[in-house]
XYZ file of C-alpha atoms in Angstrom:
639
model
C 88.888 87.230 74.279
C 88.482 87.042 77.989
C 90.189 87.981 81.130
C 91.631 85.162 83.222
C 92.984 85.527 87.200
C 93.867 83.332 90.011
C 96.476 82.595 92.640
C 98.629 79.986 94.211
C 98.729 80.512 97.892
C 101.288 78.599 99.496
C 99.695 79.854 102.901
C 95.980 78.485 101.948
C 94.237 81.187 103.297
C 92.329 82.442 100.660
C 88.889 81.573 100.010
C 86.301 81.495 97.168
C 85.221 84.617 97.925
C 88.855 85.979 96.902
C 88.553 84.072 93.738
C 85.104 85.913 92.966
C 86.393 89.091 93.639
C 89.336 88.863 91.561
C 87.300 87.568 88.411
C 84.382 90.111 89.120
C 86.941 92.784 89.155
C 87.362 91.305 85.237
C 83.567 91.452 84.279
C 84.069 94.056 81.029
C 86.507 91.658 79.589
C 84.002 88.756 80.090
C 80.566 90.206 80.147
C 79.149 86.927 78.359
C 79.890 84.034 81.198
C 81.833 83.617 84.147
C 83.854 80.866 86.088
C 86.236 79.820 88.903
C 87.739 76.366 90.242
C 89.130 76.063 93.871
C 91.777 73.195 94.245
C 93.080 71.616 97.308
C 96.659 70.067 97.010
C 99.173 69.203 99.655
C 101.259 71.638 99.303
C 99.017 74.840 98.510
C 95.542 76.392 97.260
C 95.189 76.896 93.797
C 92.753 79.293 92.295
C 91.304 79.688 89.017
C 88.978 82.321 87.668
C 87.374 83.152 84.226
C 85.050 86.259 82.682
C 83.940 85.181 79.255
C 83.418 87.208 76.011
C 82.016 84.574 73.700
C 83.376 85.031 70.064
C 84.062 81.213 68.867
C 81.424 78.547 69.573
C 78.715 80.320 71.837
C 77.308 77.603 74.016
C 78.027 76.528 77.262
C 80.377 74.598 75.781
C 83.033 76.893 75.796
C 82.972 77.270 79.441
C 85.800 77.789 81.859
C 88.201 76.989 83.474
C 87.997 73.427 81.267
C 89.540 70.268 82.508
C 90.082 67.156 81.284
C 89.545 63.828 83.239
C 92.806 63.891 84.760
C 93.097 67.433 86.152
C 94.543 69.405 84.096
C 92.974 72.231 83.891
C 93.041 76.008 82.208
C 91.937 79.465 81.646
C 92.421 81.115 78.794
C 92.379 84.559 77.401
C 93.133 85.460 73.799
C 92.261 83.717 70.494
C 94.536 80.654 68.334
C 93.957 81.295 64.898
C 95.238 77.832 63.677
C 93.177 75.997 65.873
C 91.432 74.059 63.276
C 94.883 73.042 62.079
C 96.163 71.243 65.493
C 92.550 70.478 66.006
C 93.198 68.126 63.140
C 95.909 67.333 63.944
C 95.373 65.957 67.488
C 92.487 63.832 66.003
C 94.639 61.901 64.126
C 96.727 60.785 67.396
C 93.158 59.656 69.047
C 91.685 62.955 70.603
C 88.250 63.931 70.768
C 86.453 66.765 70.931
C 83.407 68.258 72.499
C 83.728 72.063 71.417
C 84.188 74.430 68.292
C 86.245 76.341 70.812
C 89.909 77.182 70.506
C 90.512 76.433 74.337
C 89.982 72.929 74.041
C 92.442 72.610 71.583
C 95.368 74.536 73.873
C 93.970 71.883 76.761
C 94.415 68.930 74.675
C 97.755 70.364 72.956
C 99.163 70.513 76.415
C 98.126 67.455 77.526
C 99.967 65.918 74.015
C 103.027 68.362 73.931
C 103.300 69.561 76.903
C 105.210 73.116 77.213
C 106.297 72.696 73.646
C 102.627 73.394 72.376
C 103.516 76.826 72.490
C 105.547 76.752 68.958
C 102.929 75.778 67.396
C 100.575 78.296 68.386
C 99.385 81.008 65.976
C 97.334 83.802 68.050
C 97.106 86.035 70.566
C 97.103 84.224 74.259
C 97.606 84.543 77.500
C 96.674 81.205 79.658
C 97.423 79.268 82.620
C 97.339 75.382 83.443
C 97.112 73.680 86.527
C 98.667 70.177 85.752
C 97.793 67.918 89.311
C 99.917 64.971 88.167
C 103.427 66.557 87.787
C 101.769 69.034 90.885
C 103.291 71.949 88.102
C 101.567 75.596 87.300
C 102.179 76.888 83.841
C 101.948 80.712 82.907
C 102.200 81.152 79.088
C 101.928 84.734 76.990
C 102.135 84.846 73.275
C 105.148 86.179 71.163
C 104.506 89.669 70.875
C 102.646 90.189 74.050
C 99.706 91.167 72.776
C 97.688 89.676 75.768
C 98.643 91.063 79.007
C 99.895 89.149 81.999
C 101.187 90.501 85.162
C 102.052 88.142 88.373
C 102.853 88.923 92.253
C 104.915 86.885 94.244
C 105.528 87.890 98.004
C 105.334 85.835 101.208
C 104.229 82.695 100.024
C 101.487 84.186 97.319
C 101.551 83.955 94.015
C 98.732 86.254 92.015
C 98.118 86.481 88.456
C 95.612 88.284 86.131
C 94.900 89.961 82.788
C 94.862 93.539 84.244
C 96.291 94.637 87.799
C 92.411 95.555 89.359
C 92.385 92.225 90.274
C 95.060 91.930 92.284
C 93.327 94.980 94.650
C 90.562 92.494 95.804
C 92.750 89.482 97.035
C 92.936 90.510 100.642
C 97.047 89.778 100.910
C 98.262 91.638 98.182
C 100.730 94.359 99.506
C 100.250 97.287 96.602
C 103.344 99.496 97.749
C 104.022 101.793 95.224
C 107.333 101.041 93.505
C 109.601 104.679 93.355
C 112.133 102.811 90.542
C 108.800 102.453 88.965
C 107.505 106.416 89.424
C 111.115 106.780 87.593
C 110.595 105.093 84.223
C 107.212 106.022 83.963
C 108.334 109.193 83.772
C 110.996 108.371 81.318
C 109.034 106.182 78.930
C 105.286 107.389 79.293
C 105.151 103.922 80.756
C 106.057 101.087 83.048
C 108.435 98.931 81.038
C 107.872 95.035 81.473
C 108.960 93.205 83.580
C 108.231 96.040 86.020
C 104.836 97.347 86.981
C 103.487 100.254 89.516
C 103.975 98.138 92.000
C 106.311 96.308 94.147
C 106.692 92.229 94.033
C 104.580 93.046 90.392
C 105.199 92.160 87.483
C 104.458 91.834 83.657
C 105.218 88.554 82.299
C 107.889 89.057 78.971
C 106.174 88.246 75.526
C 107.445 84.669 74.377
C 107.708 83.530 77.437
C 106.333 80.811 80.534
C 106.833 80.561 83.830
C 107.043 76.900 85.309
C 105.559 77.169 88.981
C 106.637 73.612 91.022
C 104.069 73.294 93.738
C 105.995 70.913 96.014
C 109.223 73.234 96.205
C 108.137 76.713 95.547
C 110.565 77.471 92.719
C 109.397 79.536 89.504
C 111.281 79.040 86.838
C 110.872 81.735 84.253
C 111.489 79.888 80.631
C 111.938 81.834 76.512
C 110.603 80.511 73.818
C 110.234 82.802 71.044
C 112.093 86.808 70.859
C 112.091 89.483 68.148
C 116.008 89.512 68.458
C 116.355 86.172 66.930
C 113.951 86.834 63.702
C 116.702 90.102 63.034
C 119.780 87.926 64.166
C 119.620 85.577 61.180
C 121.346 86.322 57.542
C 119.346 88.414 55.227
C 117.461 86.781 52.610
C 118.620 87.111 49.225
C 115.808 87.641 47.168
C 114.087 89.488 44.339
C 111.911 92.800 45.286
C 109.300 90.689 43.143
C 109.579 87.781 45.381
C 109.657 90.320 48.498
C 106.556 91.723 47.464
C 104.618 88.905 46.726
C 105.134 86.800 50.148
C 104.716 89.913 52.278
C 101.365 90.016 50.298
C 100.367 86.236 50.701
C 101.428 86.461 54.267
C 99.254 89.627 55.310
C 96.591 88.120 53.516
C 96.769 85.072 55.293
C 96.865 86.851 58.581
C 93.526 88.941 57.709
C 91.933 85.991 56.509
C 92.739 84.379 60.092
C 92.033 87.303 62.359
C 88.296 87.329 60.205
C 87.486 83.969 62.096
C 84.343 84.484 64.676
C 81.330 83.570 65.261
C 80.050 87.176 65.711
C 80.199 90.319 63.849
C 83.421 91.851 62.720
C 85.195 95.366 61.865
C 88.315 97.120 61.061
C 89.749 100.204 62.464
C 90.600 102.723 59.744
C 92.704 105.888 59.787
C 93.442 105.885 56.142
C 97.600 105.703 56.551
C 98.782 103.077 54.871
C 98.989 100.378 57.672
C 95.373 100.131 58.294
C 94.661 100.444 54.572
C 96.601 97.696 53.863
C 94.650 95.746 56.129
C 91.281 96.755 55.309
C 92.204 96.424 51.168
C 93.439 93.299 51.570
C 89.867 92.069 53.695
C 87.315 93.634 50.919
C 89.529 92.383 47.891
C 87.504 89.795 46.405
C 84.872 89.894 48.936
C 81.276 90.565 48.326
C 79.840 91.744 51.799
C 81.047 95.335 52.820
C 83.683 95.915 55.480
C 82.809 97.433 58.590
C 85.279 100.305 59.174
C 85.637 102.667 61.502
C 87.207 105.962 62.502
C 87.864 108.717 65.025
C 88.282 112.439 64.083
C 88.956 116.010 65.380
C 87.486 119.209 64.659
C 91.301 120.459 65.172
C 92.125 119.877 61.313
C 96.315 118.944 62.369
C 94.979 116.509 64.171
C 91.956 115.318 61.876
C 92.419 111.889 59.507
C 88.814 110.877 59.232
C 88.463 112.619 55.405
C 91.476 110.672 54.336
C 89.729 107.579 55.959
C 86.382 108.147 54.004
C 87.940 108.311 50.774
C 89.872 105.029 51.494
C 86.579 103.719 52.634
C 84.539 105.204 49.743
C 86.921 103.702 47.175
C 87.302 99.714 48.277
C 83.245 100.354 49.021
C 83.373 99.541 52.819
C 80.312 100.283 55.399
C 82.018 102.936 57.060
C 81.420 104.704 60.345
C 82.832 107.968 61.688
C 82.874 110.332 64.771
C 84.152 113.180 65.625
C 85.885 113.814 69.020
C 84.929 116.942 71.013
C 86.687 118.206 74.011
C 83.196 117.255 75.860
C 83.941 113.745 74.829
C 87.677 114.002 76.206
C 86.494 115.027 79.470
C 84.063 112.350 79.834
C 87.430 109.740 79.040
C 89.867 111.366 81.151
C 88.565 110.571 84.666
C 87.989 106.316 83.313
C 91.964 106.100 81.955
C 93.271 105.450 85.614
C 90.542 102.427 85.880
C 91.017 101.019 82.239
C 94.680 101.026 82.126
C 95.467 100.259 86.208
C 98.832 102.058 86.225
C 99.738 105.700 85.034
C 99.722 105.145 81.268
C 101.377 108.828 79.424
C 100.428 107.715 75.645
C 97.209 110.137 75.017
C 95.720 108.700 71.871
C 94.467 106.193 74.654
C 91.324 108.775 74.278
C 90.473 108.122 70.603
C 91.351 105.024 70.881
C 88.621 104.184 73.466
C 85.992 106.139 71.512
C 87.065 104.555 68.300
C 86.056 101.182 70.741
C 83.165 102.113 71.951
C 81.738 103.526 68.445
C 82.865 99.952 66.923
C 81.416 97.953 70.070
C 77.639 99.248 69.024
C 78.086 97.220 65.509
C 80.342 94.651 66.206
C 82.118 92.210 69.107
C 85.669 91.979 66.909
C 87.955 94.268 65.494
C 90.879 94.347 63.774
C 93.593 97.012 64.392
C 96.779 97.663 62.089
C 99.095 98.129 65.255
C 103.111 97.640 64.434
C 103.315 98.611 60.768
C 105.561 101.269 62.054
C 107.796 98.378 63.888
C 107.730 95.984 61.122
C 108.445 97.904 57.900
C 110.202 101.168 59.409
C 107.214 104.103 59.223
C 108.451 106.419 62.288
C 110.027 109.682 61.587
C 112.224 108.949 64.031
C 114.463 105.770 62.070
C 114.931 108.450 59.442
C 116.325 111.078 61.662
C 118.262 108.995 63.167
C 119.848 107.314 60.116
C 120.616 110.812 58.845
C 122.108 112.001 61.991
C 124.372 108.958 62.402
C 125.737 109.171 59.266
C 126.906 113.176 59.684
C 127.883 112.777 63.754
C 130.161 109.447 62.468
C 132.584 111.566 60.943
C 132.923 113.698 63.485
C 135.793 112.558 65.834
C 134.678 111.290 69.404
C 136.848 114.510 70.984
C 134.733 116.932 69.155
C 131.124 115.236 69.796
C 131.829 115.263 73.198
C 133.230 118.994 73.280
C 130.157 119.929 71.138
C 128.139 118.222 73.887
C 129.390 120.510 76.755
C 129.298 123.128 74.669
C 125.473 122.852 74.568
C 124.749 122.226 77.500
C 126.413 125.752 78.823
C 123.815 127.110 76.770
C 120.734 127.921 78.296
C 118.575 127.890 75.593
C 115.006 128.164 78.159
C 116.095 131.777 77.928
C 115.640 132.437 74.298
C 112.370 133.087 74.065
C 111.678 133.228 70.613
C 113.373 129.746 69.859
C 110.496 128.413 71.659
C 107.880 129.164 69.448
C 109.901 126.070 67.758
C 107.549 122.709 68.958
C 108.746 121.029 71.650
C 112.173 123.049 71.019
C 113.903 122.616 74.268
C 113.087 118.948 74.270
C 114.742 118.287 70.664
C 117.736 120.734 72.035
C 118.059 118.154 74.946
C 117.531 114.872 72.361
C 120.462 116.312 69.989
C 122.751 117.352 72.672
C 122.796 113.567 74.291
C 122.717 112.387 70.734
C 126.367 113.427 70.540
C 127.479 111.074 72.912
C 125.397 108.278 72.212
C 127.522 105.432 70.453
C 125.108 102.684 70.402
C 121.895 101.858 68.685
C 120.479 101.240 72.156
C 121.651 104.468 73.590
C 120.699 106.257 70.465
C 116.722 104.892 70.272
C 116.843 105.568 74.549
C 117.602 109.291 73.996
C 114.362 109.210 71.232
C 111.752 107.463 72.935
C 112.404 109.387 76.337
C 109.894 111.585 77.449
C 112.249 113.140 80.169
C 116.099 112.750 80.794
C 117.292 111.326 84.083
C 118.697 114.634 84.786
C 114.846 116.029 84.625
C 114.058 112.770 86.413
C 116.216 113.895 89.023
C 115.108 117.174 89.530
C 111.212 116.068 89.431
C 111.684 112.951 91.855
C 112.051 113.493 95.180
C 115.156 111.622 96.618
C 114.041 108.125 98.810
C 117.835 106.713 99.311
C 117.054 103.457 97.729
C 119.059 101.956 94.808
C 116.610 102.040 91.702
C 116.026 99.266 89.028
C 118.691 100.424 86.512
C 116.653 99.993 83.082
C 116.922 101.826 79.745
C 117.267 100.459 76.519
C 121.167 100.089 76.370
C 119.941 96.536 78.514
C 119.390 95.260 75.396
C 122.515 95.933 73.489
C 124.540 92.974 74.184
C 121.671 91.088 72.103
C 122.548 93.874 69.212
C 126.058 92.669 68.831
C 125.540 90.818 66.013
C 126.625 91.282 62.470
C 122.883 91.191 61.240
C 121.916 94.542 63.238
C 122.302 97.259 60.962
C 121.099 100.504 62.689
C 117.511 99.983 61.409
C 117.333 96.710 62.549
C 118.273 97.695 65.934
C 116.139 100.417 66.530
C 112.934 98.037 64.577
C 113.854 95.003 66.833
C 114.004 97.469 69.966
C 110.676 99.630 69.244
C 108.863 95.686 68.741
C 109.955 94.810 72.020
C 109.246 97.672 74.276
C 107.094 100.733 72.738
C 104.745 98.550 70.697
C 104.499 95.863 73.260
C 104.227 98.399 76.438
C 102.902 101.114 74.764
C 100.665 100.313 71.967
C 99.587 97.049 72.220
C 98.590 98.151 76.067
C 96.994 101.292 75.133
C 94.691 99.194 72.402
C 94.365 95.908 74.750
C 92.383 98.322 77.487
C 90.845 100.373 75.671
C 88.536 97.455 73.464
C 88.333 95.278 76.272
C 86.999 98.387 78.663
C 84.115 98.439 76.049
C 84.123 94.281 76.096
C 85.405 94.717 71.964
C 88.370 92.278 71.282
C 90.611 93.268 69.341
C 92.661 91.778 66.516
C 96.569 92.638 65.367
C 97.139 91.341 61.456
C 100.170 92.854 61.435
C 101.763 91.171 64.052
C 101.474 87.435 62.836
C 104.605 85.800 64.025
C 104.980 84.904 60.800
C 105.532 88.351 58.968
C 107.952 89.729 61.536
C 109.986 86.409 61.118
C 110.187 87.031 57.293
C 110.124 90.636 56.646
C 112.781 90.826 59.688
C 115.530 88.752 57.485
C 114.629 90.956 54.378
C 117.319 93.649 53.775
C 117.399 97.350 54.789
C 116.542 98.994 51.663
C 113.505 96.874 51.721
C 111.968 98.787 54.538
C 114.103 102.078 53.953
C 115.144 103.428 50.763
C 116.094 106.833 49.784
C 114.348 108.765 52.657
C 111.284 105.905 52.051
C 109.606 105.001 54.843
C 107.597 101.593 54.578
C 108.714 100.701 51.219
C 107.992 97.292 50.675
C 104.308 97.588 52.760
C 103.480 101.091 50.244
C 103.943 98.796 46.950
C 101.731 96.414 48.460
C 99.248 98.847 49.007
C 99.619 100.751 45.925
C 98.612 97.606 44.108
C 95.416 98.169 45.850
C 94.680 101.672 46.489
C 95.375 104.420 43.690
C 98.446 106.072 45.166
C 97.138 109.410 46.061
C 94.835 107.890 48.302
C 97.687 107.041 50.983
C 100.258 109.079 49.774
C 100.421 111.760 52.596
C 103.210 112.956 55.364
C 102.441 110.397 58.428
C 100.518 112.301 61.250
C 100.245 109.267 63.731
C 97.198 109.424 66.083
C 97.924 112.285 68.514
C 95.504 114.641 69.805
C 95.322 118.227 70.279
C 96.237 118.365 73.754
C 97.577 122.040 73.661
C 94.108 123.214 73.205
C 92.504 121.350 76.000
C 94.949 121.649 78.366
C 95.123 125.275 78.118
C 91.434 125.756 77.279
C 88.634 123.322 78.655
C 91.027 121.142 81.047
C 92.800 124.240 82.589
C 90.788 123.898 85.967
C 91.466 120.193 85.659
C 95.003 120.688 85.443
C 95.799 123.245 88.103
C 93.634 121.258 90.408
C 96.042 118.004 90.211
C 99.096 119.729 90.014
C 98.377 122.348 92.595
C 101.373 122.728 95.417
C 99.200 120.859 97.958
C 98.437 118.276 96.084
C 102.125 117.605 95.166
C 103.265 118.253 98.280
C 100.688 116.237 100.108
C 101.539 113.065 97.641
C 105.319 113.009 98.534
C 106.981 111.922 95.190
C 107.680 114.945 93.286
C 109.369 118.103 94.019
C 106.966 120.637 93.139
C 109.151 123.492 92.430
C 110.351 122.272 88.713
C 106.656 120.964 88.105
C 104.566 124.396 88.807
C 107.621 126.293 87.088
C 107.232 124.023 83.558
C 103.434 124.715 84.420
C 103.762 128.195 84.581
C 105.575 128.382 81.222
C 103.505 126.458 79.429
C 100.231 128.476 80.113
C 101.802 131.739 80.081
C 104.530 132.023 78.521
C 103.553 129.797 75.331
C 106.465 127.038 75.987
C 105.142 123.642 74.455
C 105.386 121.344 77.342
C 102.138 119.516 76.785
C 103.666 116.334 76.545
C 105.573 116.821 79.721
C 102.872 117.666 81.651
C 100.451 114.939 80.648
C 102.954 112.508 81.924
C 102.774 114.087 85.215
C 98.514 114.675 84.993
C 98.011 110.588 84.406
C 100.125 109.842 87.154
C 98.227 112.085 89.296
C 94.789 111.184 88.340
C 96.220 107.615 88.620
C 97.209 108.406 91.703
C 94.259 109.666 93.209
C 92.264 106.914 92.143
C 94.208 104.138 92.939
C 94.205 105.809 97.027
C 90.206 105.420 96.765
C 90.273 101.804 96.148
């Protein structure tokens, strides 16, 4: 795991010292070793720079960027699991190698397959090759998008990097503040990809290169691999013996691959049935004890760590536990802007770095359980959903829509004892557009959004410019397709935008801020590709979440271990925000602060403020949204 950066500059005016800059600005993803290469061609500078964390083959050896004697050249962040395999492979057709690392490998692969190399990758990457010969750049990321990429092409510059920091210390780069963004940050608790913060900014799609020509200047932006495809095909038809047993010899294979290092290794543990899956599977059989680790609360709704330590107690792991205080929130808060670059709404970014840096003191690898949710159906959400479709389909389209207007005549802000209901007007709001949704797209949109556009509308002060029209229903031309049931549609959505921009984010910056890389089991290409073909009733069956993953587990784990309502990883924000982080909060959404910043109308924002500290309305989620793009905000302006 490492962070890679570098430009093209069509211009040549940058320098070495850019290059430095840009890969210092990388150091806690590479703390271990450090590199750049400066090339000359007729048509443009090229750039390459490299901050090592050293987890396969710890010499020098495994320095970059690496070359081979013609040129080509790379940097390379991530890790190729089947390395050994194509290793192999490419010394039967005559290549030699010099390295135990994985990076040679990719080098070589390219130089035999060129951009078809990428099929036959099994891993986590993110890498780019300068190729002097066919005077071609190459910008790869892996299938899921685990590793991140963004790029920045204006005026003759291009600019790419593992995080956006080092972007801010290449002298050229215009970071102008994207409004379209502002809008779907607001609406997702994120910056969907492609988009980012800024303008001319971008993240590069998972499964996909760009193909840079150097002579002509034209980017060519290629696919190789989606999530739609794996749930496009016919379902299998196959025993739920034959189910079961695959899905096991496939996550074991995936464990047994992500357990490859040359350094010390650990699992996260919450105890649900994802990440005991993971960590079952790694001690059966084995005879040294599984590090595991785990965050907890002192706020007992929010607090998994007991259910963790029996897990742990019972497969006989060396487990490790700590328990998050609002002093050790406070301490997070002001680093999120740094670690995550952009305003990033998902809060259980705050365990999730502790649960880092608490792993980080024992080992340099650790494996996560991220998208069992989006693989074998485990939100709350598929359930409703399947359960609402089925009553609002009989319902004629006439009466939907009259039932919609209906409800929204009804100002339900002024009943005040239907808010003692959680997040009450914000369901009220979800159901009401729910009536009118009639696609799967449209349906998971109204779900996942944190605020409607008509709240996006009141927040967001008007600029007159036409805004990047994105929301879920983008993707529903790929959803016409006999093989998309409703849960496939939702599963195949969630996989490619709240895991990948969400979740796999939030867990990517928070290990690497702590120099920890981190490892995803459950998203080995393989597994979504299989258990995506499976049938329905698989996943869901009778109000089952996770079916097919919980008989896997329960062949592992006695049942009442696991068996437990899901709580996902939140945290109690309604007790910091109106205890400990009140000053905090009034401080970045004061009226002169809003007012001074220019994006927001401040109006809707002190009255939702107002409500939530005194008159008990459960807007914490709302307002956290708007506090991380503030503190973003007010860090980024100090760079």
């Amino acid at each position: 795991m490492c962070g890679i950066t570098g430009f093209i500059d069509f211009a040549s005016q940058s320098a070495e010292s850019d290059l430095i800059r840009m890969s210092g600005a990388l150091i806690h993803r590479g703390p271990d070793d450090e590199g750049i290469s400066l090339f000359q061609t007729p048509f443009c500078q090229v750039g390459l720079g490299f901050r090592r964390l050293s987890i396969l083959d710890l010499s020098k050896r495994g320095h970059q960027p690496m070359s081979l004697d013609h040129g080509l050249t790379i940097v390379f962040n991530g890790e190729i699991y089947n390395f050994q395999e194509i290793k192999s492979e490419l010394k039967d057709l005559g290549y030699t190698f010099h390295s135990g690392t994985d990076t040679e490998v990719i080098l070589k692969g390219f130089d035999q397959w060129g951009t078809d190399l990428c099929h036959r990758l099994n891993g986590m990457f993110a890498f780019f090759i300068y190729d002097p010969v066919k005077m071609k750049c190459y910008l790869f990321r892996d299938r899921a998008g685990i590793k991140p990429v963004y790029y920045y092409w204006h005026e003759g510059l291009f600019l790419f990097s593992s995080e956006l920091k080092s972007f801010h210390q290449h002298k050229r780069f215009q970071k102008k503040i994207s409004i379209s963004a502002i809008r779907l940050y607001l609406k997702y608790g994120y910056v969907p990809t492609p988009y980012s913060i800024f303008e001319y900014t971008y993240k590069l799609e998972p499964g996909h290169y760009l193909e840079i020509d150097l002579s002509s200047r034209i980017i060519q932006k290629h696919s190789y691999w989606n999530v739609f495809d794996c749930y496009a095909k016919p379902r299998l038809q196959i025993s739920e013996q034959e189910a079961i047993a695959h899905t096991r010899e496939l996550l074991s294979s995936s464990c047994a691959y992500r357990m490859i290092a040359d350094v010390p290794v650990g699992v996260f543990l919450s105890g649900g049935y994802d990440s005991t899956a993971v960590t079952a599977l790694l001690q059966h059989n084995r005879t040294e004890k599984i590090k595991t680790f785990t965050i907890g609360f002192y706020e007992q709704p929010y607090n998994e760590a007991h259910f963790a330590k029996q897990v742990a107690s019972y497969l006989g792991t060396d487990h490790t536990e700590y328990y998050c205080t609002i002093s050790d929130a406070a301490k997070v808060i002001p680093l999120l802007p740094q670690i995550y670059d952009e305003p990033f709404g998902d809060s259980s970014a705050i365990p999730t770095y502790l649960v880092s840096s608490l792993a980080r003191q024992q080992v340099k690898v650790a494996l996560s359980a991220d998208a069992g949710d989006e693989v074998f159906a485990g939100y709350r959400r598929y359930e409703a959903a399947i359960r609402f479709n089925r009553i609002f389909s009989r319902i004629p389209k006439f009466f939907r829509r009259l039932g919609y207007h209906i409800m929204d005549r009804i100002h339900v802000e002024h009943f005040s004892m239907l808010h003692k209901i959680y997040h009450f007007q914000n369901r009220y709001n979800k159901l009401k557009s729910w009536l009118v949704a009639d696609t799967p797209s449209s349906m998971l949109d109204i779900l996942v959004s944190r605020f409607s556009e008509d709240e996006i509308n009141q927040l967001v002060l008007p600029d007159g410019a036409n805004h990047i029209a994105y929301s879920l229903c983008s993707f529903q031309d790929i959803l016409n397709n006999p093989h998309f049931d409703l849960l496939s549609s939702f599963l195949s959505l969630d996989y490619r935008t709240y895991l990948l921009d969400d979740i796999l984010t939030k867990v990517d910056r928070a290990t690497m801020a702590v120099s920890l890389e981190g490892r995803e089991p459950l998203l080995d290409y393989r597994l979504i590709e299989f258990v995506a073909q499976l049938p329905e009733h698989f996943k869901f069956r009778n109000g089952e979440k996770k079916w097919l993953l919980k008989q896997i587990v329960h062949q592992l784990v006695p049942r009442h271990l696991v068996n437990r309502p899901k709580m996902g990883f939140g945290v109690p924000l309604q007790h910091w925000l109106r205890g400990p982080l009140r000053e905090w909060v009034h401080d970045l959404l004061s009226i002169n602060r809003l007012k001074e910043q220019g994006y927001f109308r401040h109006e809707p924002i002190i009255k939702k403020l107002n409500d939530y500290l005194y008159k008990g309305k459960t807007y914490d989620n709302h307002l956290w949204v708007i506090l991380m793009f503030q503190s973003w905000y007010y860090w980024y302006n100090q760079k």
